[in-house]
């Protein structure tokens, strides 16, 4: 019996079970009572609950090259996402909004979703 395979866009074979495994993303649920700091070692999906409008800081760009986080706001407040020095707002999230934040090593970029 052979393992089912698929080909990527360059024609390289890989085993189909790896497709499912790569889509299993770890997550963390955090409750912010004050300004928060995302740790570079956190899993890629962050579910945020707050008790008021809050700010969360992304990791330093130099430490987060090729890092990606999907941040989803659960509470009925506004979450502001800023870079690590707390001088530049990269985006805001209201309740049931999420966005992907990606760092290339020098800049954090926001990719929005439209999922409720």
mmCIF file of C-alpha atoms in Angstrom:
data_model
loop_
_atom_site.group_PDB
_atom_site.id
_atom_site.type_symbol
_atom_site.label_atom_id
_atom_site.label_comp_id
_atom_site.label_asym_id
_atom_site.label_seq_id
_atom_site.Cartn_x
_atom_site.Cartn_y
_atom_site.Cartn_z
ATOM 1 C CA UNK A 1 0.000 0.000 0.000
ATOM 2 C CA UNK A 2 1.363 3.423 -0.912
ATOM 3 C CA UNK A 3 0.779 6.681 0.921
ATOM 4 C CA UNK A 4 -1.423 9.157 -0.952
ATOM 5 C CA UNK A 5 0.652 11.992 -2.339
ATOM 6 C CA UNK A 6 0.030 15.377 -3.829
ATOM 7 C CA UNK A 7 2.250 17.809 -5.645
ATOM 8 C CA UNK A 8 3.021 21.345 -4.619
ATOM 9 C CA UNK A 9 3.162 24.241 -7.090
ATOM 10 C CA UNK A 10 6.700 23.254 -8.116
ATOM 11 C CA UNK A 11 5.779 19.641 -8.851
ATOM 12 C CA UNK A 12 7.363 18.189 -5.691
ATOM 13 C CA UNK A 13 5.527 15.213 -4.178
ATOM 14 C CA UNK A 14 4.538 15.263 -0.521
ATOM 15 C CA UNK A 15 2.324 13.028 1.566
ATOM 16 C CA UNK A 16 -1.315 14.086 1.907
ATOM 17 C CA UNK A 17 -1.422 13.516 5.710
ATOM 18 C CA UNK A 18 1.044 16.392 6.109
ATOM 19 C CA UNK A 19 -1.543 18.752 4.668
ATOM 20 C CA UNK A 20 -3.874 18.136 7.588
ATOM 21 C CA UNK A 21 -1.091 18.379 10.136
ATOM 22 C CA UNK A 22 0.078 21.756 8.898
ATOM 23 C CA UNK A 23 -3.390 23.246 9.312
ATOM 24 C CA UNK A 24 -3.542 22.430 13.032
ATOM 25 C CA UNK A 25 -2.545 25.753 14.544
ATOM 26 C CA UNK A 26 -1.938 26.132 18.245
ATOM 27 C CA UNK A 27 -3.771 28.884 20.080
ATOM 28 C CA UNK A 28 -3.676 30.798 23.307
ATOM 29 C CA UNK A 29 -6.494 32.618 25.091
ATOM 30 C CA UNK A 30 -5.428 35.727 26.982
ATOM 31 C CA UNK A 31 -7.318 38.151 29.195
ATOM 32 C CA UNK A 32 -5.854 41.636 29.261
ATOM 33 C CA UNK A 33 -6.422 43.712 32.390
ATOM 34 C CA UNK A 34 -3.835 46.255 31.207
ATOM 35 C CA UNK A 35 -1.544 46.767 28.222
ATOM 36 C CA UNK A 36 -0.242 43.394 27.048
ATOM 37 C CA UNK A 37 2.846 42.131 25.252
ATOM 38 C CA UNK A 38 2.735 39.250 22.785
ATOM 39 C CA UNK A 39 5.663 36.904 23.285
ATOM 40 C CA UNK A 40 7.475 35.720 20.159
ATOM 41 C CA UNK A 41 7.089 32.115 21.424
ATOM 42 C CA UNK A 42 3.279 32.263 21.568
ATOM 43 C CA UNK A 43 1.276 30.064 19.171
ATOM 44 C CA UNK A 44 0.007 31.738 15.988
ATOM 45 C CA UNK A 45 -3.651 32.099 17.033
ATOM 46 C CA UNK A 46 -4.365 34.528 19.873
ATOM 47 C CA UNK A 47 -7.889 34.872 21.301
ATOM 48 C CA UNK A 48 -8.183 38.060 23.351
ATOM 49 C CA UNK A 49 -10.650 38.963 26.098
ATOM 50 C CA UNK A 50 -10.528 42.344 27.848
ATOM 51 C CA UNK A 51 -12.491 44.239 30.497
ATOM 52 C CA UNK A 52 -12.063 47.620 28.739
ATOM 53 C CA UNK A 53 -10.368 49.101 25.666
ATOM 54 C CA UNK A 54 -6.788 47.787 25.694
ATOM 55 C CA UNK A 55 -3.523 47.853 23.760
ATOM 56 C CA UNK A 56 -1.344 44.864 22.913
ATOM 57 C CA UNK A 57 2.248 45.159 21.719
ATOM 58 C CA UNK A 58 3.723 42.890 19.055
ATOM 59 C CA UNK A 59 7.233 41.446 19.567
ATOM 60 C CA UNK A 60 10.288 43.416 18.408
ATOM 61 C CA UNK A 61 10.672 43.161 14.639
ATOM 62 C CA UNK A 62 14.264 41.918 14.851
ATOM 63 C CA UNK A 63 13.103 39.013 17.045
ATOM 64 C CA UNK A 64 10.046 38.166 14.941
ATOM 65 C CA UNK A 65 11.325 37.649 11.391
ATOM 66 C CA UNK A 66 8.797 35.538 9.420
ATOM 67 C CA UNK A 67 6.496 35.419 12.471
ATOM 68 C CA UNK A 68 2.735 35.517 11.982
ATOM 69 C CA UNK A 69 -0.101 35.939 14.484
ATOM 70 C CA UNK A 70 -3.846 35.793 13.936
ATOM 71 C CA UNK A 71 -5.377 37.967 16.658
ATOM 72 C CA UNK A 72 -9.116 37.681 17.330
ATOM 73 C CA UNK A 73 -10.998 39.978 19.731
ATOM 74 C CA UNK A 74 -13.753 38.314 21.771
ATOM 75 C CA UNK A 75 -14.861 41.191 24.054
ATOM 76 C CA UNK A 76 -17.150 44.146 23.355
ATOM 77 C CA UNK A 77 -14.260 46.623 23.537
ATOM 78 C CA UNK A 78 -11.575 47.920 21.179
ATOM 79 C CA UNK A 79 -8.163 46.254 21.039
ATOM 80 C CA UNK A 80 -5.354 48.365 19.576
ATOM 81 C CA UNK A 81 -2.383 46.450 18.181
ATOM 82 C CA UNK A 82 0.923 48.351 18.236
ATOM 83 C CA UNK A 83 4.544 47.593 17.456
ATOM 84 C CA UNK A 84 6.827 46.891 20.415
ATOM 85 C CA UNK A 85 7.855 50.485 21.217
ATOM 86 C CA UNK A 86 4.183 51.485 21.555
ATOM 87 C CA UNK A 87 4.576 54.389 19.119
ATOM 88 C CA UNK A 88 2.867 53.051 15.978
ATOM 89 C CA UNK A 89 -0.643 51.585 15.908
ATOM 90 C CA UNK A 90 -0.844 48.842 13.298
ATOM 91 C CA UNK A 91 -4.553 48.236 13.655
ATOM 92 C CA UNK A 92 -7.584 47.971 15.890
ATOM 93 C CA UNK A 93 -10.035 45.138 16.455
ATOM 94 C CA UNK A 94 -13.604 45.372 17.713
ATOM 95 C CA UNK A 95 -15.615 42.452 19.071
ATOM 96 C CA UNK A 96 -15.606 39.408 16.765
ATOM 97 C CA UNK A 97 -12.982 40.897 14.463
ATOM 98 C CA UNK A 98 -9.653 39.323 13.617
ATOM 99 C CA UNK A 99 -6.590 40.094 11.540
ATOM 100 C CA UNK A 100 -3.297 38.489 10.636
ATOM 101 C CA UNK A 101 -0.100 40.295 11.612
ATOM 102 C CA UNK A 102 3.080 39.290 9.782
ATOM 103 C CA UNK A 103 6.648 40.496 10.361
ATOM 104 C CA UNK A 104 9.387 40.407 7.709
ATOM 105 C CA UNK A 105 12.082 41.232 10.274
ATOM 106 C CA UNK A 106 11.822 45.005 9.877
ATOM 107 C CA UNK A 107 8.091 45.785 9.624
ATOM 108 C CA UNK A 108 4.831 44.376 10.964
ATOM 109 C CA UNK A 109 2.054 44.182 8.344
ATOM 110 C CA UNK A 110 -1.663 43.694 8.873
ATOM 111 C CA UNK A 111 -3.834 41.445 6.712
ATOM 112 C CA UNK A 112 -7.508 41.844 7.526
ATOM 113 C CA UNK A 113 -10.237 39.247 7.562
ATOM 114 C CA UNK A 114 -13.956 39.697 7.116
ATOM 115 C CA UNK A 115 -15.153 36.821 9.293
ATOM 116 C CA UNK A 116 -17.715 37.219 12.036
#
